[in-house]
Amino acid sequence: MALNRDFVGRTYEASATYEVCRVKIKEFADAIGDDNPIYHDKEAAVAAGHPDVVAPPTFPIVFSLSGASEALSDPDLGLNYAMVVHGEQRFEYQRPVYPGDELLCTSTITEIRDAGRNEFLTLRSDVTSTTGELVCRTYNTIVERGGAA
Amino acid sequence: MAATVKYDEVEVGQEIPAVDYQVRRVNLVKYAGASGDFNPIHWNERFAKSVGLPDVIAHGMYTMAQGGRFVTDWAGDPAAVIDYGVRFSSMVVVPDDDNGATITISGLIEEKLEDKRIVVVVNARSGDSRVLSKARAVVQLS
């Protein structure tokens, strides 16, 4: 089923901030098989010039879709989640993400288009600190296989 | 907080040698838990086949994370990666055996930018397929 183009331009704010912690960074690093001590050990991170352990570059995927998840499951959008695969992803950093960061995610559906038999939906998420500082921006394109057929 | 690779010591066209990363079913289960992406196509073979996939496939983000690991290991500092984007061009099919699948990642320095930044093209292959395309990282060198 074609996705509802009326959703383009809509913006969603996460209902709560995401608090980054060392344990989650370690869990995520373990899950991607990365034993870099800068993810696991504060002393090693400090020795490398950081205030604390650092989140891996793809870590914001953990929380960056939280604001938009309600929109993606809205029956009016018409997305069949069983047919969804990931199309594109990008992380654009203003600064690294550290434990103690309280991050707010605001997501906008920037584009819905079809290509062949598939539907493509792109979300841009602005990740800001509690002081309003932009920390990173993520771009996420999901593909609904067969959605345009 | 600085990359161990120096801007003045790299050249456009320079290759970053390939590294193999194994992905087994257990890695996908761990990644599902850590990332919160519990889409059953990444852990349930029966479900994956019912929606037309050949078998369980890896999370695209798992493959992207291996590309990130490749670049941060090379650069020497995770925070040196200031921009990283990919297109998922093919699936990484992960069979239910002891070996799983292999993702082979290599890199190429495509461009030198201002402020000691460079663009690294990340090539990722699994089997006969190119699994990432348009994969680029902007890296802050020292």
PDB file of N, CA, C and O in Angstrom, chain A residues 39-116:
ATOM      1  N   TYR A  39      35.577   3.042  24.609  1.00  0.00           N
ATOM      2  CA  TYR A  39      34.138   2.805  24.831  1.00  0.00           C
ATOM      3  C   TYR A  39      33.872   2.146  26.190  1.00  0.00           C
ATOM      4  O   TYR A  39      32.757   2.184  26.688  1.00  0.00           O
ATOM      5  N   HIS A  40      34.893   1.475  26.726  1.00  0.00           N
ATOM      6  CA  HIS A  40      34.660   0.586  27.866  1.00  0.00           C
ATOM      7  C   HIS A  40      35.248   1.079  29.188  1.00  0.00           C
ATOM      8  O   HIS A  40      34.820   0.643  30.245  1.00  0.00           O
ATOM      9  N   ASP A  41      36.251   1.912  29.100  1.00  0.00           N
ATOM     10  CA  ASP A  41      37.048   2.210  30.287  1.00  0.00           C
ATOM     11  C   ASP A  41      37.273   3.720  30.387  1.00  0.00           C
ATOM     12  O   ASP A  41      37.936   4.318  29.532  1.00  0.00           O
ATOM     13  N   LYS A  42      36.716   4.326  31.441  1.00  0.00           N
ATOM     14  CA  LYS A  42      36.830   5.775  31.574  1.00  0.00           C
ATOM     15  C   LYS A  42      38.282   6.227  31.627  1.00  0.00           C
ATOM     16  O   LYS A  42      38.650   7.234  31.019  1.00  0.00           O
ATOM     17  N   GLU A  43      39.117   5.461  32.334  1.00  0.00           N
ATOM     18  CA  GLU A  43      40.524   5.869  32.451  1.00  0.00           C
ATOM     19  C   GLU A  43      41.211   5.899  31.092  1.00  0.00           C
ATOM     20  O   GLU A  43      41.979   6.808  30.798  1.00  0.00           O
ATOM     21  N   ALA A  44      40.891   4.887  30.268  1.00  0.00           N
ATOM     22  CA  ALA A  44      41.491   4.860  28.923  1.00  0.00           C
ATOM     23  C   ALA A  44      40.984   6.038  28.092  1.00  0.00           C
ATOM     24  O   ALA A  44      41.739   6.647  27.328  1.00  0.00           O
ATOM     25  N   ALA A  45      39.702   6.381  28.266  1.00  0.00           N
ATOM     26  CA  ALA A  45      39.124   7.501  27.518  1.00  0.00           C
ATOM     27  C   ALA A  45      39.763   8.816  27.958  1.00  0.00           C
ATOM     28  O   ALA A  45      40.098   9.670  27.122  1.00  0.00           O
ATOM     29  N   VAL A  46      39.947   8.963  29.265  1.00  0.00           N
ATOM     30  CA  VAL A  46      40.572  10.196  29.786  1.00  0.00           C
ATOM     31  C   VAL A  46      42.018  10.289  29.283  1.00  0.00           C
ATOM     32  O   VAL A  46      42.480  11.360  28.859  1.00  0.00           O
ATOM     33  N   ALA A  47      42.704   9.139  29.282  1.00  0.00           N
ATOM     34  CA  ALA A  47      44.088   9.132  28.788  1.00  0.00           C
ATOM     35  C   ALA A  47      44.160   9.547  27.325  1.00  0.00           C
ATOM     36  O   ALA A  47      45.153  10.107  26.864  1.00  0.00           O
ATOM     37  N   ALA A  48      43.058   9.284  26.583  1.00  0.00           N
ATOM     38  CA  ALA A  48      43.019   9.659  25.168  1.00  0.00           C
ATOM     39  C   ALA A  48      42.505  11.095  24.981  1.00  0.00           C
ATOM     40  O   ALA A  48      42.315  11.546  23.847  1.00  0.00           O
ATOM     41  N   GLY A  49      42.260  11.785  26.098  1.00  0.00           N
ATOM     42  CA  GLY A  49      41.889  13.197  25.995  1.00  0.00           C
ATOM     43  C   GLY A  49      40.406  13.489  26.075  1.00  0.00           C
ATOM     44  O   GLY A  49      39.971  14.611  25.831  1.00  0.00           O
ATOM     45  N   HIS A  50      39.605  12.474  26.422  1.00  0.00           N
ATOM     46  CA  HIS A  50      38.154  12.677  26.538  1.00  0.00           C
ATOM     47  C   HIS A  50      37.761  12.862  28.006  1.00  0.00           C
ATOM     48  O   HIS A  50      38.440  12.357  28.906  1.00  0.00           O
ATOM     49  N   PRO A  51      36.639  13.525  28.259  1.00  0.00           N
ATOM     50  CA  PRO A  51      36.182  13.662  29.644  1.00  0.00           C
ATOM     51  C   PRO A  51      35.653  12.344  30.212  1.00  0.00           C
ATOM     52  O   PRO A  51      35.614  12.157  31.427  1.00  0.00           O
ATOM     53  N   ASP A  52      35.229  11.434  29.361  1.00  0.00           N
ATOM     54  CA  ASP A  52      34.634  10.162  29.797  1.00  0.00           C
ATOM     55  C   ASP A  52      34.633   9.242  28.580  1.00  0.00           C
ATOM     56  O   ASP A  52      35.119   9.625  27.508  1.00  0.00           O
ATOM     57  N   VAL A  53      34.072   8.025  28.745  1.00  0.00           N
ATOM     58  CA  VAL A  53      33.960   7.153  27.565  1.00  0.00           C
ATOM     59  C   VAL A  53      33.124   7.857  26.500  1.00  0.00           C
ATOM     60  O   VAL A  53      32.316   8.744  26.798  1.00  0.00           O
ATOM     61  N   VAL A  54      33.312   7.444  25.246  1.00  0.00           N
ATOM     62  CA  VAL A  54      32.663   8.090  24.108  1.00  0.00           C
ATOM     63  C   VAL A  54      31.659   7.107  23.511  1.00  0.00           C
ATOM     64  O   VAL A  54      31.900   5.904  23.501  1.00  0.00           O
ATOM     65  N   ALA A  55      30.543   7.610  23.020  1.00  0.00           N
ATOM     66  CA  ALA A  55      29.594   6.736  22.323  1.00  0.00           C
ATOM     67  C   ALA A  55      30.101   6.444  20.916  1.00  0.00           C
ATOM     68  O   ALA A  55      30.604   7.340  20.241  1.00  0.00           O
ATOM     69  N   PRO A  56      29.978   5.183  20.444  1.00  0.00           N
ATOM     70  CA  PRO A  56      30.371   4.865  19.060  1.00  0.00           C
ATOM     71  C   PRO A  56      29.577   5.699  18.050  1.00  0.00           C
ATOM     72  O   PRO A  56      28.468   6.153  18.356  1.00  0.00           O
ATOM     73  N   PRO A  57      30.133   5.893  16.843  1.00  0.00           N
ATOM     74  CA  PRO A  57      29.485   6.781  15.863  1.00  0.00           C
ATOM     75  C   PRO A  57      28.022   6.435  15.559  1.00  0.00           C
ATOM     76  O   PRO A  57      27.220   7.335  15.305  1.00  0.00           O
ATOM     77  N   THR A  58      27.674   5.144  15.600  1.00  0.00           N
ATOM     78  CA  THR A  58      26.295   4.777  15.245  1.00  0.00           C
ATOM     79  C   THR A  58      25.386   4.659  16.469  1.00  0.00           C
ATOM     80  O   THR A  58      24.219   4.275  16.343  1.00  0.00           O
ATOM     81  N   PHE A  59      25.894   5.000  17.654  1.00  0.00           N
ATOM     82  CA  PHE A  59      25.111   4.849  18.895  1.00  0.00           C
ATOM     83  C   PHE A  59      23.763   5.582  18.879  1.00  0.00           C
ATOM     84  O   PHE A  59      22.770   5.051  19.422  1.00  0.00           O
ATOM     85  N   PRO A  60      23.660   6.781  18.293  1.00  0.00           N
ATOM     86  CA  PRO A  60      22.370   7.492  18.367  1.00  0.00           C
ATOM     87  C   PRO A  60      21.185   6.743  17.748  1.00  0.00           C
ATOM     88  O   PRO A  60      20.042   7.133  17.961  1.00  0.00           O
ATOM     89  N   ILE A  61      21.447   5.635  17.031  1.00  0.00           N
ATOM     90  CA  ILE A  61      20.321   4.857  16.503  1.00  0.00           C
ATOM     91  C   ILE A  61      19.474   4.312  17.657  1.00  0.00           C
ATOM     92  O   ILE A  61      18.284   4.029  17.485  1.00  0.00           O
ATOM     93  N   VAL A  62      20.069   4.191  18.847  1.00  0.00           N
ATOM     94  CA  VAL A  62      19.370   3.661  20.015  1.00  0.00           C
ATOM     95  C   VAL A  62      18.152   4.529  20.367  1.00  0.00           C
ATOM     96  O   VAL A  62      17.108   4.018  20.759  1.00  0.00           O
ATOM     97  N   PHE A  63      18.300   5.852  20.215  1.00  0.00           N
ATOM     98  CA  PHE A  63      17.230   6.738  20.662  1.00  0.00           C
ATOM     99  C   PHE A  63      16.696   7.681  19.594  1.00  0.00           C
ATOM    100  O   PHE A  63      15.683   8.331  19.813  1.00  0.00           O
ATOM    101  N   SER A  64      17.353   7.744  18.426  1.00  0.00           N
ATOM    102  CA  SER A  64      17.011   8.816  17.488  1.00  0.00           C
ATOM    103  C   SER A  64      15.674   8.609  16.785  1.00  0.00           C
ATOM    104  O   SER A  64      15.167   9.530  16.145  1.00  0.00           O
ATOM    105  N   LEU A  65      15.092   7.414  16.890  1.00  0.00           N
ATOM    106  CA  LEU A  65      13.793   7.203  16.260  1.00  0.00           C
ATOM    107  C   LEU A  65      12.652   7.234  17.278  1.00  0.00           C
ATOM    108  O   LEU A  65      11.486   7.021  16.920  1.00  0.00           O
ATOM    109  N   SER A  66      13.009   7.517  18.549  1.00  0.00           N
ATOM    110  CA  SER A  66      11.986   7.408  19.597  1.00  0.00           C
ATOM    111  C   SER A  66      10.833   8.380  19.385  1.00  0.00           C
ATOM    112  O   SER A  66       9.679   8.064  19.680  1.00  0.00           O
ATOM    113  N   GLY A  67      11.141   9.571  18.867  1.00  0.00           N
ATOM    114  CA  GLY A  67      10.069  10.544  18.666  1.00  0.00           C
ATOM    115  C   GLY A  67       9.123  10.135  17.548  1.00  0.00           C
ATOM    116  O   GLY A  67       7.920  10.399  17.597  1.00  0.00           O
ATOM    117  N   ALA A  68       9.680   9.478  16.536  1.00  0.00           N
ATOM    118  CA  ALA A  68       8.893   9.203  15.338  1.00  0.00           C
ATOM    119  C   ALA A  68       8.211   7.837  15.363  1.00  0.00           C
ATOM    120  O   ALA A  68       7.417   7.531  14.473  1.00  0.00           O
ATOM    121  N   SER A  69       8.496   7.029  16.384  1.00  0.00           N
ATOM    122  CA  SER A  69       7.982   5.657  16.347  1.00  0.00           C
ATOM    123  C   SER A  69       6.452   5.637  16.336  1.00  0.00           C
ATOM    124  O   SER A  69       5.842   4.794  15.677  1.00  0.00           O
ATOM    125  N   GLU A  70       5.867   6.605  17.036  1.00  0.00           N
ATOM    126  CA  GLU A  70       4.405   6.666  17.051  1.00  0.00           C
ATOM    127  C   GLU A  70       3.863   6.962  15.644  1.00  0.00           C
ATOM    128  O   GLU A  70       2.895   6.359  15.192  1.00  0.00           O
ATOM    129  N   ALA A  71       4.536   7.881  14.946  1.00  0.00           N
ATOM    130  CA  ALA A  71       4.106   8.231  13.583  1.00  0.00           C
ATOM    131  C   ALA A  71       4.242   7.039  12.648  1.00  0.00           C
ATOM    132  O   ALA A  71       3.353   6.765  11.832  1.00  0.00           O
ATOM    133  N   LEU A  72       5.357   6.292  12.805  1.00  0.00           N
ATOM    134  CA  LEU A  72       5.600   5.173  11.889  1.00  0.00           C
ATOM    135  C   LEU A  72       4.583   4.048  12.105  1.00  0.00           C
ATOM    136  O   LEU A  72       4.295   3.290  11.188  1.00  0.00           O
ATOM    137  N   SER A  73       4.037   3.960  13.317  1.00  0.00           N
ATOM    138  CA  SER A  73       3.034   2.916  13.564  1.00  0.00           C
ATOM    139  C   SER A  73       1.601   3.445  13.445  1.00  0.00           C
ATOM    140  O   SER A  73       0.653   2.704  13.690  1.00  0.00           O
ATOM    141  N   ASP A  74       1.454   4.706  13.047  1.00  0.00           N
ATOM    142  CA  ASP A  74       0.115   5.290  12.862  1.00  0.00           C
ATOM    143  C   ASP A  74      -0.564   4.615  11.657  1.00  0.00           C
ATOM    144  O   ASP A  74      -0.027   4.647  10.548  1.00  0.00           O
ATOM    145  N   PRO A  75      -1.731   3.994  11.857  1.00  0.00           N
ATOM    146  CA  PRO A  75      -2.393   3.306  10.732  1.00  0.00           C
ATOM    147  C   PRO A  75      -2.650   4.230   9.537  1.00  0.00           C
ATOM    148  O   PRO A  75      -2.657   3.769   8.388  1.00  0.00           O
ATOM    149  N   ASP A  76      -2.803   5.535   9.779  1.00  0.00           N
ATOM    150  CA  ASP A  76      -3.035   6.476   8.677  1.00  0.00           C
ATOM    151  C   ASP A  76      -1.834   6.584   7.731  1.00  0.00           C
ATOM    152  O   ASP A  76      -1.984   6.975   6.571  1.00  0.00           O
ATOM    153  N   LEU A  77      -0.629   6.286   8.257  1.00  0.00           N
ATOM    154  CA  LEU A  77       0.550   6.342   7.385  1.00  0.00           C
ATOM    155  C   LEU A  77       0.539   5.153   6.429  1.00  0.00           C
ATOM    156  O   LEU A  77       0.945   5.269   5.281  1.00  0.00           O
ATOM    157  N   GLY A  78       0.088   3.997   6.924  1.00  0.00           N
ATOM    158  CA  GLY A  78      -0.044   2.821   6.064  1.00  0.00           C
ATOM    159  C   GLY A  78       1.244   2.038   5.880  1.00  0.00           C
ATOM    160  O   GLY A  78       1.429   1.370   4.857  1.00  0.00           O
ATOM    161  N   LEU A  79       2.147   2.108   6.854  1.00  0.00           N
ATOM    162  CA  LEU A  79       3.410   1.395   6.740  1.00  0.00           C
ATOM    163  C   LEU A  79       3.263  -0.042   7.247  1.00  0.00           C
ATOM    164  O   LEU A  79       2.845  -0.266   8.373  1.00  0.00           O
ATOM    165  N   ASN A  80       3.614  -0.996   6.388  1.00  0.00           N
ATOM    166  CA  ASN A  80       3.603  -2.408   6.790  1.00  0.00           C
ATOM    167  C   ASN A  80       4.988  -2.761   7.315  1.00  0.00           C
ATOM    168  O   ASN A  80       5.918  -3.024   6.551  1.00  0.00           O
ATOM    169  N   TYR A  81       5.108  -2.759   8.629  1.00  0.00           N
ATOM    170  CA  TYR A  81       6.411  -2.897   9.281  1.00  0.00           C
ATOM    171  C   TYR A  81       7.102  -4.209   8.906  1.00  0.00           C
ATOM    172  O   TYR A  81       8.334  -4.271   8.833  1.00  0.00           O
ATOM    173  N   ALA A  82       6.322  -5.246   8.639  1.00  0.00           N
ATOM    174  CA  ALA A  82       6.924  -6.542   8.297  1.00  0.00           C
ATOM    175  C   ALA A  82       7.745  -6.460   7.010  1.00  0.00           C
ATOM    176  O   ALA A  82       8.646  -7.276   6.787  1.00  0.00           O
ATOM    177  N   MET A  83       7.429  -5.485   6.158  1.00  0.00           N
ATOM    178  CA  MET A  83       8.134  -5.370   4.879  1.00  0.00           C
ATOM    179  C   MET A  83       9.226  -4.304   4.898  1.00  0.00           C
ATOM    180  O   MET A  83       9.813  -3.977   3.871  1.00  0.00           O
ATOM    181  N   VAL A  84       9.497  -3.755   6.069  1.00  0.00           N
ATOM    182  CA  VAL A  84      10.462  -2.651   6.158  1.00  0.00           C
ATOM    183  C   VAL A  84      11.900  -3.163   6.264  1.00  0.00           C
ATOM    184  O   VAL A  84      12.196  -4.055   7.053  1.00  0.00           O
ATOM    185  N   VAL A  85      12.766  -2.582   5.437  1.00  0.00           N
ATOM    186  CA  VAL A  85      14.209  -2.748   5.618  1.00  0.00           C
ATOM    187  C   VAL A  85      14.829  -1.348   5.637  1.00  0.00           C
ATOM    188  O   VAL A  85      14.193  -0.364   5.268  1.00  0.00           O
ATOM    189  N   HIS A  86      16.064  -1.294   6.092  1.00  0.00           N
ATOM    190  CA  HIS A  86      16.746  -0.012   6.230  1.00  0.00           C
ATOM    191  C   HIS A  86      17.357   0.374   4.880  1.00  0.00           C
ATOM    192  O   HIS A  86      18.006  -0.441   4.242  1.00  0.00           O
ATOM    193  N   GLY A  87      17.131   1.598   4.448  1.00  0.00           N
ATOM    194  CA  GLY A  87      17.647   2.032   3.156  1.00  0.00           C
ATOM    195  C   GLY A  87      18.939   2.827   3.254  1.00  0.00           C
ATOM    196  O   GLY A  87      19.942   2.504   2.613  1.00  0.00           O
ATOM    197  N   GLU A  88      18.905   3.880   4.048  1.00  0.00           N
ATOM    198  CA  GLU A  88      20.079   4.728   4.219  1.00  0.00           C
ATOM    199  C   GLU A  88      20.132   5.248   5.643  1.00  0.00           C
ATOM    200  O   GLU A  88      19.096   5.357   6.307  1.00  0.00           O
ATOM    201  N   GLN A  89      21.326   5.585   6.076  1.00  0.00           N
ATOM    202  CA  GLN A  89      21.494   6.150   7.417  1.00  0.00           C
ATOM    203  C   GLN A  89      22.709   7.059   7.433  1.00  0.00           C
ATOM    204  O   GLN A  89      23.732   6.747   6.805  1.00  0.00           O
ATOM    205  N   ARG A  90      22.571   8.166   8.147  1.00  0.00           N
ATOM    206  CA  ARG A  90      23.713   9.081   8.274  1.00  0.00           C
ATOM    207  C   ARG A  90      23.689   9.727   9.653  1.00  0.00           C
ATOM    208  O   ARG A  90      22.608  10.022  10.184  1.00  0.00           O
ATOM    209  N   PHE A  91      24.881   9.942  10.217  1.00  0.00           N
ATOM    210  CA  PHE A  91      25.046  10.655  11.487  1.00  0.00           C
ATOM    211  C   PHE A  91      26.009  11.819  11.243  1.00  0.00           C
ATOM    212  O   PHE A  91      27.117  11.605  10.745  1.00  0.00           O
ATOM    213  N   GLU A  92      25.557  12.995  11.626  1.00  0.00           N
ATOM    214  CA  GLU A  92      26.360  14.204  11.407  1.00  0.00           C
ATOM    215  C   GLU A  92      26.564  14.848  12.789  1.00  0.00           C
ATOM    216  O   GLU A  92      25.594  15.269  13.413  1.00  0.00           O
ATOM    217  N   TYR A  93      27.803  14.860  13.238  1.00  0.00           N
ATOM    218  CA  TYR A  93      28.092  15.270  14.625  1.00  0.00           C
ATOM    219  C   TYR A  93      28.565  16.716  14.731  1.00  0.00           C
ATOM    220  O   TYR A  93      29.405  17.162  13.946  1.00  0.00           O
ATOM    221  N   GLN A  94      28.047  17.405  15.762  1.00  0.00           N
ATOM    222  CA  GLN A  94      28.624  18.693  16.168  1.00  0.00           C
ATOM    223  C   GLN A  94      29.663  18.461  17.261  1.00  0.00           C
ATOM    224  O   GLN A  94      30.619  19.202  17.385  1.00  0.00           O
ATOM    225  N   ARG A  95      29.422  17.447  18.067  1.00  0.00           N
ATOM    226  CA  ARG A  95      30.382  17.056  19.118  1.00  0.00           C
ATOM    227  C   ARG A  95      30.106  15.605  19.487  1.00  0.00           C
ATOM    228  O   ARG A  95      29.026  15.083  19.183  1.00  0.00           O
ATOM    229  N   PRO A  96      31.058  14.937  20.172  1.00  0.00           N
ATOM    230  CA  PRO A  96      30.812  13.540  20.571  1.00  0.00           C
ATOM    231  C   PRO A  96      29.694  13.445  21.606  1.00  0.00           C
ATOM    232  O   PRO A  96      29.373  14.428  22.283  1.00  0.00           O
ATOM    233  N   VAL A  97      29.134  12.260  21.744  1.00  0.00           N
ATOM    234  CA  VAL A  97      28.115  11.972  22.758  1.00  0.00           C
ATOM    235  C   VAL A  97      28.809  11.292  23.942  1.00  0.00           C
ATOM    236  O   VAL A  97      29.564  10.339  23.763  1.00  0.00           O
ATOM    237  N   TYR A  98      28.536  11.818  25.142  1.00  0.00           N
ATOM    238  CA  TYR A  98      29.190  11.326  26.358  1.00  0.00           C
ATOM    239  C   TYR A  98      28.158  10.898  27.394  1.00  0.00           C
ATOM    240  O   TYR A  98      27.015  11.381  27.374  1.00  0.00           O
ATOM    241  N   PRO A  99      28.560  10.047  28.346  1.00  0.00           N
ATOM    242  CA  PRO A  99      27.672   9.722  29.470  1.00  0.00           C
ATOM    243  C   PRO A  99      27.255  11.003  30.193  1.00  0.00           C
ATOM    244  O   PRO A  99      28.034  11.945  30.321  1.00  0.00           O
ATOM    245  N   GLY A 100      26.029  11.002  30.657  1.00  0.00           N
ATOM    246  CA  GLY A 100      25.514  12.190  31.342  1.00  0.00           C
ATOM    247  C   GLY A 100      24.764  13.128  30.415  1.00  0.00           C
ATOM    248  O   GLY A 100      23.987  13.963  30.869  1.00  0.00           O
ATOM    249  N   ASP A 101      24.974  12.981  29.114  1.00  0.00           N
ATOM    250  CA  ASP A 101      24.208  13.798  28.162  1.00  0.00           C
ATOM    251  C   ASP A 101      22.727  13.451  28.284  1.00  0.00           C
ATOM    252  O   ASP A 101      22.356  12.269  28.272  1.00  0.00           O
ATOM    253  N   GLU A 102      21.904  14.474  28.388  1.00  0.00           N
ATOM    254  CA  GLU A 102      20.453  14.265  28.310  1.00  0.00           C
ATOM    255  C   GLU A 102      20.009  14.834  26.975  1.00  0.00           C
ATOM    256  O   GLU A 102      20.082  16.038  26.758  1.00  0.00           O
ATOM    257  N   LEU A 103      19.577  13.947  26.104  1.00  0.00           N
ATOM    258  CA  LEU A 103      19.375  14.337  24.713  1.00  0.00           C
ATOM    259  C   LEU A 103      17.902  14.277  24.316  1.00  0.00           C
ATOM    260  O   LEU A 103      17.194  13.317  24.626  1.00  0.00           O
ATOM    261  N   LEU A 104      17.498  15.310  23.619  1.00  0.00           N
ATOM    262  CA  LEU A 104      16.124  15.375  23.134  1.00  0.00           C
ATOM    263  C   LEU A 104      16.134  15.198  21.625  1.00  0.00           C
ATOM    264  O   LEU A 104      16.954  15.795  20.923  1.00  0.00           O
ATOM    265  N   CYS A 105      15.230  14.375  21.145  1.00  0.00           N
ATOM    266  CA  CYS A 105      15.215  14.044  19.738  1.00  0.00           C
ATOM    267  C   CYS A 105      13.947  14.580  19.083  1.00  0.00           C
ATOM    268  O   CYS A 105      12.841  14.268  19.528  1.00  0.00           O
ATOM    269  N   THR A 106      14.121  15.377  18.037  1.00  0.00           N
ATOM    270  CA  THR A 106      12.983  15.922  17.308  1.00  0.00           C
ATOM    271  C   THR A 106      13.094  15.457  15.860  1.00  0.00           C
ATOM    272  O   THR A 106      14.084  15.756  15.184  1.00  0.00           O
ATOM    273  N   SER A 107      12.104  14.693  15.410  1.00  0.00           N
ATOM    274  CA  SER A 107      12.191  14.061  14.086  1.00  0.00           C
ATOM    275  C   SER A 107      11.164  14.642  13.130  1.00  0.00           C
ATOM    276  O   SER A 107      10.017  14.880  13.512  1.00  0.00           O
ATOM    277  N   THR A 108      11.605  14.847  11.894  1.00  0.00           N
ATOM    278  CA  THR A 108      10.724  15.362  10.851  1.00  0.00           C
ATOM    279  C   THR A 108      10.724  14.396   9.678  1.00  0.00           C
ATOM    280  O   THR A 108      11.794  13.938   9.253  1.00  0.00           O
ATOM    281  N   ILE A 109       9.549  14.067   9.179  1.00  0.00           N
ATOM    282  CA  ILE A 109       9.465  13.263   7.951  1.00  0.00           C
ATOM    283  C   ILE A 109       9.739  14.220   6.793  1.00  0.00           C
ATOM    284  O   ILE A 109       8.954  15.134   6.529  1.00  0.00           O
ATOM    285  N   THR A 110      10.897  14.075   6.177  1.00  0.00           N
ATOM    286  CA  THR A 110      11.296  15.047   5.145  1.00  0.00           C
ATOM    287  C   THR A 110      10.905  14.605   3.733  1.00  0.00           C
ATOM    288  O   THR A 110      10.800  15.430   2.835  1.00  0.00           O
ATOM    289  N   GLU A 111      10.701  13.313   3.524  1.00  0.00           N
ATOM    290  CA  GLU A 111      10.391  12.861   2.162  1.00  0.00           C
ATOM    291  C   GLU A 111       9.712  11.494   2.189  1.00  0.00           C
ATOM    292  O   GLU A 111      10.075  10.633   3.003  1.00  0.00           O
ATOM    293  N   ILE A 112       8.721  11.324   1.319  1.00  0.00           N
ATOM    294  CA  ILE A 112       8.190   9.988   1.026  1.00  0.00           C
ATOM    295  C   ILE A 112       8.162   9.876  -0.496  1.00  0.00           C
ATOM    296  O   ILE A 112       7.638  10.762  -1.172  1.00  0.00           O
ATOM    297  N   ARG A 113       8.789   8.842  -1.018  1.00  0.00           N
ATOM    298  CA  ARG A 113       8.804   8.696  -2.479  1.00  0.00           C
ATOM    299  C   ARG A 113       8.761   7.212  -2.824  1.00  0.00           C
ATOM    300  O   ARG A 113       9.002   6.355  -1.968  1.00  0.00           O
ATOM    301  N   ASP A 114       8.458   6.922  -4.086  1.00  0.00           N
ATOM    302  CA  ASP A 114       8.524   5.536  -4.509  1.00  0.00           C
ATOM    303  C   ASP A 114       9.640   5.380  -5.521  1.00  0.00           C
ATOM    304  O   ASP A 114      10.010   6.329  -6.219  1.00  0.00           O
ATOM    305  N   ALA A 115      10.208   4.197  -5.562  1.00  0.00           N
ATOM    306  CA  ALA A 115      11.224   3.844  -6.555  1.00  0.00           C
ATOM    307  C   ALA A 115      10.974   2.391  -6.894  1.00  0.00           C
ATOM    308  O   ALA A 115      11.064   1.521  -6.024  1.00  0.00           O
ATOM    309  N   GLY A 116      10.625   2.140  -8.139  1.00  0.00           N
ATOM    310  CA  GLY A 116      10.251   0.782  -8.519  1.00  0.00           C
ATOM    311  C   GLY A 116       9.021   0.361  -7.728  1.00  0.00           C
ATOM    312  O   GLY A 116       8.049   1.098  -7.625  1.00  0.00           O
TER     313      GLY A 116
END
